[in-house]
Amino acid sequence: MAFAEYPVQSLMYITNRPELVFTEGKGSWLTDHNGKRYLDFVQGWAVNCLGHSNQGMIDALVAQSQKLFNPSPAFYNEPMLKLAKQLTDSSCFDKVFFANSGAEANEGAIKLARKWGRKHKNGAFEIITMDHSFHGRTLATMSASGKAGWDTIFAPQVPGFPKADLNDLASVEKLINDKTVAIMLEPVQGEGGVIPASREFMQGLRKLADKHKLLFIVDEVQTGCGRCGTMFAYELSGVEPDIMTLGKGIGGGVPLAALLCKAEVASFEAGDQGGTYNGNPVMTAVGSAVMTQLTAPGFLQSVQEKGAYLREQLLALSSEFGLGGERGEGLLRALVLDKDIGPQLVEEARDMQPEGLLLNSPRPNLLRFMPALNVTTEEIDLMIGKLRTLLKKLA
Ligand SMILES: *Cc1c(COP(=O)(O)O)cnc(C)c1O
C-alpha cells in the first residue's frame, strides 16, 4: 500500500513521525510498508528486550489467550501469581503490584510512599527527585521528572517533588526536611542522556535514607529486566532499595509494568490502589515468558558480553572520528558526538539503502543504543559499519 493511502489524518498529532508504516518485525529487524528492512537499535525505546516477535512470547500469548483474557483484577489468576513470584525470586523485593505503563507504576510508587509517610512519618510526602530525570507523562510523574520546561506546560504541577543533582549527595541532603518521605531516581538516567548514578552516590543515598528514615525508590522502567547486564541495575551498586518500578522490558513489547516493594513498606489498604487491567493474565503470561528467558542460565552473562563488545566498538568509532567517548551499562549505551548532529544521523541512518538503521538521539550531541538483549555480534558489527559510513559522510 502506498503511504498516501493510509488514513494518517485520523490520528491525533503528538509528534513528527516519518512517512513509514511498520508492518512486520523479527528479532533485530523491522519491515516497513514498502518491504524495506531496518536494523533496529531502538526496539520500541528499550522495550522489546527479546527483539521483535519472540517465539517464547508468542507461544505464551497464544496459549493464554485461548484460556482466559480477563477474570477481573479483583480475582487471582495463574499468570499474575506466577510472574509475581518470578519477580520476587529474582529481586530483593517481597511484594508486586502490576500496572500497564511505567508512568502508572511510578504513580503507584508515589502513592505508596505518601501512604507510608502518612502511616509512619507524620504525614511526610515530599519525594526528592533528580534534575534531568524522566519518570513518565502523567501529571504527577511529569512533576517528578526533571525535564526542562515540564514544570510549566501543564501547570499547575503536582507539588512535592524538590529536585537534586544526580551524583551530588550534598544537593540531596540539603533538601531533606520533616516533610521528606523518599528519594527517587533512575539508576541510569535514560531519557536524560544515559547518565549512570555512581556506585558511591547510590550507596550514599541508601545511607541518607536510613539516617533520615526515608524510602529509597528506584525507577527501573528503562534499566531493569537485564538491560544493564544484571537483572536490575540497583545490583550494580550493591544497594537494596525499598521500592522499585518496572515497565518497558518486563512486557517485552506488550503493555505491562510493575511496582515492587519490601514487605515492611507495603502499606496500601483495601481500595487505595487498583486499576482495571492490573495483573491481566494475557499480559502477565507474556511477562512471565520474558522473565523465563531472562533468568535462563547464561542469558545475563551474554548481555554483559555484548554490552562490553558494543562498548569496544563505540570507543573505536569515537577515537577514529575524534568523538567524545561513550558511556552506559550493559546494552543501554550512548556515543557522545562532537557536534549536534544526533538528529541528522538518526534521519540519515533510517533513510539508508537498501537497509535502514534505527537509532535514537535523546540529546542533539548524543546517540543512544538500546538493542534487543539477544542482539548478535554480527548485528552490532553491521550497525557499527553503517554508523561509520554516515560519520565519514558527515565528517
Ligand atoms: C519510559 C520511562 C517511563 C515511562 O514509561 P511509560 O510506559 O512510557 O509510561 C518512566 N521512567 C523511565 C525511567 C522511563 O524510561
Short mmCIF file of C-alpha atoms and ligand atoms in Angstrom, two decimals:
data_model
loop_
_atom_site.label_atom_id
_atom_site.label_comp_id
_atom_site.label_asym_id
_atom_site.label_seq_id
_atom_site.Cartn_x
_atom_site.Cartn_y
_atom_site.Cartn_z
CA MET A 1 0.00 0.00 0.00
CA ALA A 2 1.30 3.50 -0.82
CA PHE A 3 1.82 5.78 2.16
CA ALA A 4 -0.74 8.29 0.83
CA GLU A 5 -3.48 5.66 1.08
CA TYR A 6 -3.11 5.29 4.87
CA PRO A 7 -5.61 7.37 6.90
CA VAL A 8 -2.89 9.11 8.92
CA GLN A 9 -5.03 12.24 9.37
CA SER A 10 -7.30 10.29 11.75
CA LEU A 11 -4.54 10.08 14.33
CA MET A 12 -4.15 12.90 16.84
CA TYR A 13 -0.96 14.85 16.27
CA ILE A 14 1.58 14.34 19.04
CA THR A 15 4.93 14.29 17.24
CA ASN A 16 6.51 14.39 13.79
CA ARG A 17 6.52 10.85 12.50
CA PRO A 18 8.42 9.77 9.37
CA GLU A 19 6.25 8.68 6.44
CA LEU A 20 6.70 5.00 7.19
CA VAL A 21 4.26 2.36 8.40
CA PHE A 22 5.91 -0.62 10.04
CA THR A 23 4.23 -3.90 9.19
CA GLU A 24 6.45 -6.70 10.50
CA GLY A 25 9.28 -7.38 12.90
CA LYS A 26 11.54 -10.31 13.72
CA GLY A 27 14.45 -10.22 16.16
CA SER A 28 16.54 -7.11 15.47
CA TRP A 29 14.77 -6.34 12.19
CA LEU A 30 11.70 -4.31 11.24
CA THR A 31 9.99 -4.14 7.82
CA ASP A 32 8.01 -1.15 6.54
CA HIS A 33 5.04 -0.86 4.15
CA ASN A 34 7.40 -0.81 1.16
CA GLY A 35 9.14 -4.01 2.22
CA LYS A 36 12.31 -2.11 3.20
CA ARG A 37 14.16 -3.62 6.19
CA TYR A 38 15.65 -1.76 9.15
CA LEU A 39 18.18 -2.90 11.72
CA ASP A 40 16.51 -1.83 14.95
CA PHE A 41 18.73 -0.45 17.73
CA VAL A 42 15.80 1.39 19.33
CA GLN A 43 13.49 -1.60 19.96
CA GLY A 44 10.49 0.49 20.95
CA TRP A 45 12.68 2.62 23.28
CA ALA A 46 14.36 -0.24 25.19
CA VAL A 47 11.07 -2.12 25.37
CA ASN A 48 11.45 -5.21 23.18
CA CYS A 49 14.16 -6.82 25.30
CA LEU A 50 13.91 -10.08 23.36
CA GLY A 51 13.56 -8.41 19.96
CA HIS A 52 10.51 -8.41 17.70
CA SER A 53 8.09 -11.36 17.69
CA ASN A 54 10.00 -13.53 20.15
CA GLN A 55 8.77 -17.13 19.88
CA GLY A 56 8.52 -17.73 23.64
CA MET A 57 6.36 -14.61 23.98
CA ILE A 58 4.17 -15.59 21.02
CA ASP A 59 3.60 -19.08 22.47
CA ALA A 60 2.65 -17.63 25.88
CA LEU A 61 0.33 -15.04 24.30
CA VAL A 62 -1.44 -17.59 22.10
CA ALA A 63 -1.78 -20.20 24.85
CA GLN A 64 -3.12 -17.74 27.43
CA SER A 65 -5.47 -16.02 25.01
CA GLN A 66 -7.09 -19.39 24.35
CA LYS A 67 -7.60 -19.97 28.09
CA LEU A 68 -8.59 -16.70 29.75
CA PHE A 69 -8.40 -12.98 28.90
CA ASN A 70 -9.73 -11.21 31.95
CA PRO A 71 -11.42 -12.55 35.07
CA SER A 72 -11.19 -9.10 36.83
CA PRO A 73 -8.36 -7.58 38.84
CA ALA A 74 -10.34 -8.36 41.99
CA PHE A 75 -9.66 -12.10 41.47
CA TYR A 76 -6.44 -14.07 41.36
CA ASN A 77 -5.29 -15.58 38.06
CA GLU A 78 -2.44 -18.01 37.38
CA PRO A 79 -0.09 -15.91 35.18
CA MET A 80 -0.34 -12.96 37.61
CA LEU A 81 0.75 -15.18 40.50
CA LYS A 82 3.50 -16.88 38.52
CA LEU A 83 5.04 -13.60 37.35
CA ALA A 84 4.83 -12.01 40.81
CA LYS A 85 6.79 -14.98 42.20
CA GLN A 86 9.36 -14.79 39.40
CA LEU A 87 9.90 -11.10 40.21
CA THR A 88 10.22 -11.54 43.98
CA ASP A 89 12.53 -14.56 43.45
CA SER A 90 14.88 -12.59 41.24
CA SER A 91 14.95 -9.32 43.24
CA CYS A 92 15.31 -8.10 46.84
CA PHE A 93 11.58 -7.27 46.96
CA ASP A 94 8.67 -9.17 48.54
CA LYS A 95 5.51 -7.65 47.03
CA VAL A 96 4.37 -6.84 43.49
CA PHE A 97 1.53 -4.73 42.05
CA PHE A 98 1.03 -4.90 38.28
CA ALA A 99 0.25 -1.87 36.14
CA ASN A 100 0.05 -1.06 32.42
CA SER A 101 2.76 1.54 31.89
CA GLY A 102 5.89 2.84 33.52
CA ALA A 103 4.20 6.11 34.41
CA GLU A 104 1.38 4.24 36.13
CA ALA A 105 3.86 2.10 38.09
CA ASN A 106 5.62 5.31 39.18
CA GLU A 107 2.29 6.88 40.18
CA GLY A 108 1.83 3.77 42.33
CA ALA A 109 5.28 4.23 43.87
CA ILE A 110 4.48 7.86 44.69
CA LYS A 111 1.16 6.86 46.27
CA LEU A 112 2.80 4.05 48.23
CA ALA A 113 5.47 6.41 49.59
CA ARG A 114 2.87 9.03 50.55
CA LYS A 115 0.74 6.34 52.23
CA TRP A 116 3.77 5.06 54.15
CA GLY A 117 4.59 8.65 55.15
CA ARG A 118 1.05 9.12 56.43
CA LYS A 119 1.25 5.94 58.49
CA HIS A 120 4.83 6.04 59.70
CA LYS A 121 6.24 9.55 59.26
CA ASN A 122 3.73 12.07 60.44
CA GLY A 123 2.27 12.76 57.01
CA ALA A 124 5.60 13.39 55.25
CA PHE A 125 5.01 13.43 51.49
CA GLU A 126 7.89 15.11 49.66
CA ILE A 127 9.87 12.92 47.28
CA ILE A 128 13.29 14.20 46.26
CA THR A 129 13.90 13.52 42.56
CA MET A 130 16.76 14.39 40.20
CA ASP A 131 17.23 17.17 37.72
CA HIS A 132 17.05 15.83 34.12
CA SER A 133 15.22 12.71 35.29
CA PHE A 134 12.31 11.12 33.43
CA HIS A 135 9.50 9.31 35.24
CA GLY A 136 6.58 9.44 32.80
CA ARG A 137 3.85 11.61 31.29
CA THR A 138 1.04 11.66 33.84
CA LEU A 139 0.68 14.89 35.81
CA ALA A 140 2.40 13.55 38.95
CA THR A 141 5.19 11.78 37.07
CA MET A 142 5.79 14.85 34.89
CA SER A 143 6.10 16.83 38.12
CA ALA A 144 8.53 14.23 39.47
CA SER A 145 10.56 14.45 36.26
CA GLY A 146 13.37 16.98 35.93
CA LYS A 147 12.88 17.73 32.25
CA ALA A 148 13.35 21.35 31.23
CA GLY A 149 10.02 23.06 30.57
CA TRP A 150 7.90 20.31 32.09
CA ASP A 151 7.14 22.42 35.14
CA THR A 152 5.10 24.88 33.07
CA ILE A 153 3.49 23.10 30.07
CA PHE A 154 0.55 21.73 32.04
CA ALA A 155 0.79 23.97 35.10
CA PRO A 156 -0.03 23.83 37.91
CA GLN A 157 2.24 20.93 38.81
CA VAL A 158 1.57 18.28 41.42
CA PRO A 159 3.52 19.63 44.41
CA GLY A 160 6.06 17.72 46.48
CA PHE A 161 8.97 16.90 44.15
CA PRO A 162 12.04 19.03 45.02
CA LYS A 163 14.93 18.44 42.59
CA ALA A 164 18.51 17.49 43.46
CA ASP A 165 21.51 16.94 41.15
CA LEU A 166 22.47 13.44 40.10
CA ASN A 167 25.73 12.25 41.70
CA ASP A 168 25.79 15.17 44.16
CA LEU A 169 24.92 13.81 47.58
CA ALA A 170 25.10 17.23 49.26
CA SER A 171 22.39 18.54 46.90
CA VAL A 172 20.09 15.74 48.12
CA GLU A 173 20.92 16.20 51.79
CA LYS A 174 20.17 19.93 51.54
CA LEU A 175 16.56 19.19 50.51
CA ILE A 176 15.76 16.80 53.37
CA ASN A 177 13.31 18.16 55.94
CA ASP A 178 10.40 16.97 58.14
CA LYS A 179 8.17 16.62 55.09
CA THR A 180 10.56 14.38 53.15
CA VAL A 181 9.36 10.82 52.72
CA ALA A 182 11.50 9.40 49.89
CA ILE A 183 14.28 9.77 47.36
CA MET A 184 13.55 8.56 43.84
CA LEU A 185 15.87 8.15 40.86
CA GLU A 186 16.76 6.15 37.76
CA PRO A 187 19.97 4.12 38.36
CA VAL A 188 20.96 5.24 34.86
CA GLN A 189 19.16 8.33 33.55
CA GLY A 190 17.83 7.11 30.22
CA GLU A 191 16.00 9.99 28.51
CA GLY A 192 18.40 12.39 30.25
CA GLY A 193 21.22 11.01 28.08
CA VAL A 194 22.36 7.66 29.53
CA ILE A 195 23.97 9.07 32.66
CA PRO A 196 24.72 6.44 35.33
CA ALA A 197 24.30 7.24 39.01
CA SER A 198 27.69 6.40 40.53
CA ARG A 199 28.07 3.48 42.93
CA GLU A 200 29.19 5.98 45.57
CA PHE A 201 26.08 8.11 45.05
CA MET A 202 23.71 5.12 45.23
CA GLN A 203 25.38 3.91 48.43
CA GLY A 204 25.32 7.44 49.84
CA LEU A 205 21.58 7.70 49.11
CA ARG A 206 20.96 4.41 50.90
CA LYS A 207 22.80 5.74 53.96
CA LEU A 208 20.95 9.08 53.83
CA ALA A 209 17.64 7.26 53.55
CA ASP A 210 18.46 5.08 56.57
CA LYS A 211 19.68 8.05 58.61
CA HIS A 212 16.56 10.14 57.97
CA LYS A 213 14.04 7.26 57.76
CA LEU A 214 13.26 7.82 54.07
CA LEU A 215 12.24 5.38 51.38
CA PHE A 216 14.73 4.75 48.58
CA ILE A 217 12.85 4.34 45.28
CA VAL A 218 14.47 3.22 42.02
CA ASP A 219 12.69 3.79 38.72
CA GLU A 220 13.98 0.81 36.71
CA VAL A 221 11.43 1.17 33.93
CA GLN A 222 14.31 1.51 31.45
CA THR A 223 17.27 -0.02 33.34
CA GLY A 224 15.54 -3.13 34.70
CA CYS A 225 14.97 -6.62 33.29
CA GLY A 226 18.51 -7.32 32.13
CA ARG A 227 19.06 -4.08 30.22
CA CYS A 228 22.14 -3.14 32.24
CA GLY A 229 23.66 -6.64 32.32
CA THR A 230 22.28 -7.56 35.75
CA MET A 231 18.62 -8.41 36.26
CA PHE A 232 18.13 -5.00 37.89
CA ALA A 233 20.50 -2.03 37.78
CA TYR A 234 20.42 -1.44 41.57
CA GLU A 235 22.52 -4.63 41.86
CA LEU A 236 25.42 -2.84 40.14
CA SER A 237 25.88 -0.54 43.14
CA GLY A 238 25.38 -3.14 45.85
CA VAL A 239 22.40 -1.41 47.48
CA GLU A 240 18.90 -2.64 48.24
CA PRO A 241 16.19 -0.04 47.57
CA ASP A 242 12.80 -0.12 49.32
CA ILE A 243 10.67 0.34 46.21
CA MET A 244 11.29 -0.37 42.52
CA THR A 245 9.22 0.23 39.40
CA LEU A 246 9.46 -1.75 36.17
CA GLY A 247 7.97 -1.17 32.72
CA LYS A 248 9.29 -1.41 29.17
CA GLY A 249 11.37 -4.65 29.22
CA ILE A 250 9.12 -6.51 31.65
CA GLY A 251 6.47 -6.81 28.93
CA GLY A 252 8.95 -7.16 26.08
CA GLY A 253 6.58 -5.13 23.87
CA VAL A 254 3.15 -5.55 25.49
CA PRO A 255 1.71 -3.00 27.95
CA LEU A 256 2.88 -4.31 31.32
CA ALA A 257 4.56 -2.63 34.28
CA ALA A 258 5.11 -3.40 37.94
CA LEU A 259 5.57 -1.75 41.31
CA LEU A 260 7.65 -3.76 43.79
CA CYS A 261 8.46 -3.15 47.44
CA LYS A 262 9.82 -4.68 50.61
CA ALA A 263 7.23 -6.31 52.88
CA GLU A 264 7.56 -3.62 55.57
CA VAL A 265 6.79 -0.86 53.05
CA ALA A 266 3.65 -2.47 51.59
CA SER A 267 1.14 -0.19 53.30
CA PHE A 268 -1.81 0.02 50.91
CA GLU A 269 -5.19 -0.73 52.46
CA ALA A 270 -8.20 -2.10 50.60
CA GLY A 271 -9.26 0.46 47.98
CA ASP A 272 -6.07 2.54 47.99
CA GLN A 273 -4.70 1.12 44.77
CA GLY A 274 -6.12 -0.70 41.76
CA GLY A 275 -6.83 -0.44 38.06
CA THR A 276 -8.98 -2.33 35.58
CA TYR A 277 -6.12 -4.16 33.88
CA ASN A 278 -3.76 -4.78 36.80
CA GLY A 279 -2.43 -8.33 36.62
CA ASN A 280 -4.27 -9.03 33.38
CA PRO A 281 -3.49 -12.69 32.61
CA VAL A 282 -2.68 -12.21 28.92
CA MET A 283 -0.11 -9.51 29.66
CA THR A 284 1.36 -11.22 32.73
CA ALA A 285 1.66 -14.50 30.79
CA VAL A 286 3.81 -12.66 28.25
CA GLY A 287 5.81 -11.01 31.06
CA SER A 288 6.34 -14.42 32.58
CA ALA A 289 7.70 -15.75 29.27
CA VAL A 290 10.07 -12.77 29.20
CA MET A 291 11.30 -13.44 32.76
CA THR A 292 11.76 -17.15 32.00
CA GLN A 293 14.14 -16.24 29.16
CA LEU A 294 15.97 -13.52 31.11
CA THR A 295 16.60 -15.93 34.01
CA ALA A 296 17.81 -18.80 31.77
CA PRO A 297 21.39 -19.83 32.62
CA GLY A 298 23.95 -17.67 30.82
CA PHE A 299 21.48 -15.08 29.50
CA LEU A 300 22.60 -12.13 31.62
CA GLN A 301 26.23 -13.14 31.08
CA SER A 302 25.64 -12.83 27.33
CA VAL A 303 24.12 -9.36 27.81
CA GLN A 304 27.27 -8.31 29.68
CA GLU A 305 29.46 -9.72 26.92
CA LYS A 306 27.53 -7.99 24.16
CA GLY A 307 27.47 -4.77 26.17
CA ALA A 308 31.26 -4.95 26.51
CA TYR A 309 31.56 -5.67 22.78
CA LEU A 310 29.29 -2.74 21.83
CA ARG A 311 31.31 -0.51 24.18
CA GLU A 312 34.59 -1.51 22.48
CA GLN A 313 33.19 -0.86 19.03
CA LEU A 314 31.76 2.54 20.05
CA LEU A 315 35.08 3.52 21.64
CA ALA A 316 36.86 2.54 18.41
CA LEU A 317 34.47 4.77 16.41
CA SER A 318 34.98 7.55 18.92
CA SER A 319 38.76 7.54 18.55
CA GLU A 320 38.57 7.08 14.77
CA PHE A 321 36.40 10.21 14.39
CA GLY A 322 37.64 12.17 17.41
CA LEU A 323 34.29 11.98 19.22
CA GLY A 324 33.64 12.40 22.95
CA GLY A 325 33.68 8.76 24.05
CA GLU A 326 30.86 6.53 25.20
CA ARG A 327 29.05 5.60 28.42
CA GLY A 328 26.32 3.40 29.83
CA GLU A 329 25.76 -0.02 31.41
CA GLY A 330 25.15 -3.34 29.66
CA LEU A 331 23.11 -2.78 26.50
CA LEU A 332 21.99 0.75 27.41
CA ARG A 333 24.79 2.80 25.90
CA ALA A 334 25.46 6.21 24.38
CA LEU A 335 28.03 7.59 21.97
CA VAL A 336 28.99 11.21 22.66
CA LEU A 337 29.28 13.11 19.37
CA ASP A 338 31.49 16.13 18.89
CA LYS A 339 28.72 18.23 17.32
CA ASP A 340 24.93 18.47 17.48
CA ILE A 341 24.46 16.02 14.61
CA GLY A 342 22.43 13.38 16.51
CA PRO A 343 19.04 14.11 14.91
CA GLN A 344 20.61 14.29 11.42
CA LEU A 345 22.37 10.94 11.97
CA VAL A 346 19.07 9.39 13.08
CA GLU A 347 17.36 10.52 9.87
CA GLU A 348 20.16 9.57 7.53
CA ALA A 349 20.55 6.16 9.21
CA ARG A 350 16.84 5.50 8.78
CA ASP A 351 16.92 6.52 5.12
CA MET A 352 19.98 4.40 4.21
CA GLN A 353 19.54 1.98 1.28
CA PRO A 354 18.95 -0.85 0.77
CA GLU A 355 18.59 -1.42 4.53
CA GLY A 356 17.92 1.30 7.08
CA LEU A 357 19.18 1.60 10.64
CA LEU A 358 17.04 2.81 13.56
CA LEU A 359 18.90 4.88 16.15
CA ASN A 360 17.85 7.36 18.83
CA SER A 361 19.27 10.74 19.83
CA PRO A 362 17.94 11.79 23.26
CA ARG A 363 20.19 14.86 23.13
CA PRO A 364 21.50 16.58 19.98
CA ASN A 365 25.11 15.59 20.72
CA LEU A 366 24.35 12.01 21.69
CA LEU A 367 23.26 8.71 20.16
CA ARG A 368 21.59 6.12 22.40
CA PHE A 369 21.73 2.38 21.70
CA MET A 370 19.07 0.06 23.16
CA PRO A 371 19.18 -3.10 21.02
CA ALA A 372 17.40 -6.33 21.82
CA LEU A 373 19.24 -8.09 24.66
CA ASN A 374 19.66 -11.08 22.33
CA VAL A 375 21.22 -8.97 19.54
CA THR A 376 24.09 -10.81 17.82
CA THR A 377 27.67 -9.57 17.48
CA GLU A 378 27.15 -9.68 13.70
CA GLU A 379 24.24 -7.25 14.09
CA ILE A 380 26.38 -5.00 16.29
CA ASP A 381 29.10 -5.08 13.59
CA LEU A 382 26.52 -4.26 10.92
CA MET A 383 25.23 -1.29 12.96
CA ILE A 384 28.78 -0.01 13.57
CA GLY A 385 29.58 -0.36 9.85
CA LYS A 386 26.54 1.70 8.86
CA LEU A 387 27.32 4.32 11.50
CA ARG A 388 30.92 4.54 10.28
CA THR A 389 29.67 5.18 6.73
CA LEU A 390 27.46 8.01 7.99
CA LEU A 391 30.12 9.56 10.22
CA LYS A 392 32.54 9.58 7.26
CA LYS A 393 29.94 11.26 5.09
CA LEU A 394 29.25 13.99 7.68
CA ALA A 395 32.92 14.49 8.65
C1 LIG B 1 9.85 5.20 29.64
C2 LIG B 1 10.07 5.55 31.06
C3 LIG B 1 8.99 5.84 31.91
C4 LIG B 1 7.56 5.93 31.42
O1 LIG B 1 7.08 4.70 31.00
P1 LIG B 1 5.72 4.68 30.14
O2 LIG B 1 5.47 3.20 29.94
O3 LIG B 1 6.01 5.40 28.88
O4 LIG B 1 4.68 5.33 30.94
C5 LIG B 1 9.26 6.09 33.24
N1 LIG B 1 10.51 6.06 33.72
C6 LIG B 1 11.58 5.79 32.93
C7 LIG B 1 12.94 5.77 33.53
C8 LIG B 1 11.39 5.54 31.57
O5 LIG B 1 12.44 5.31 30.78
#
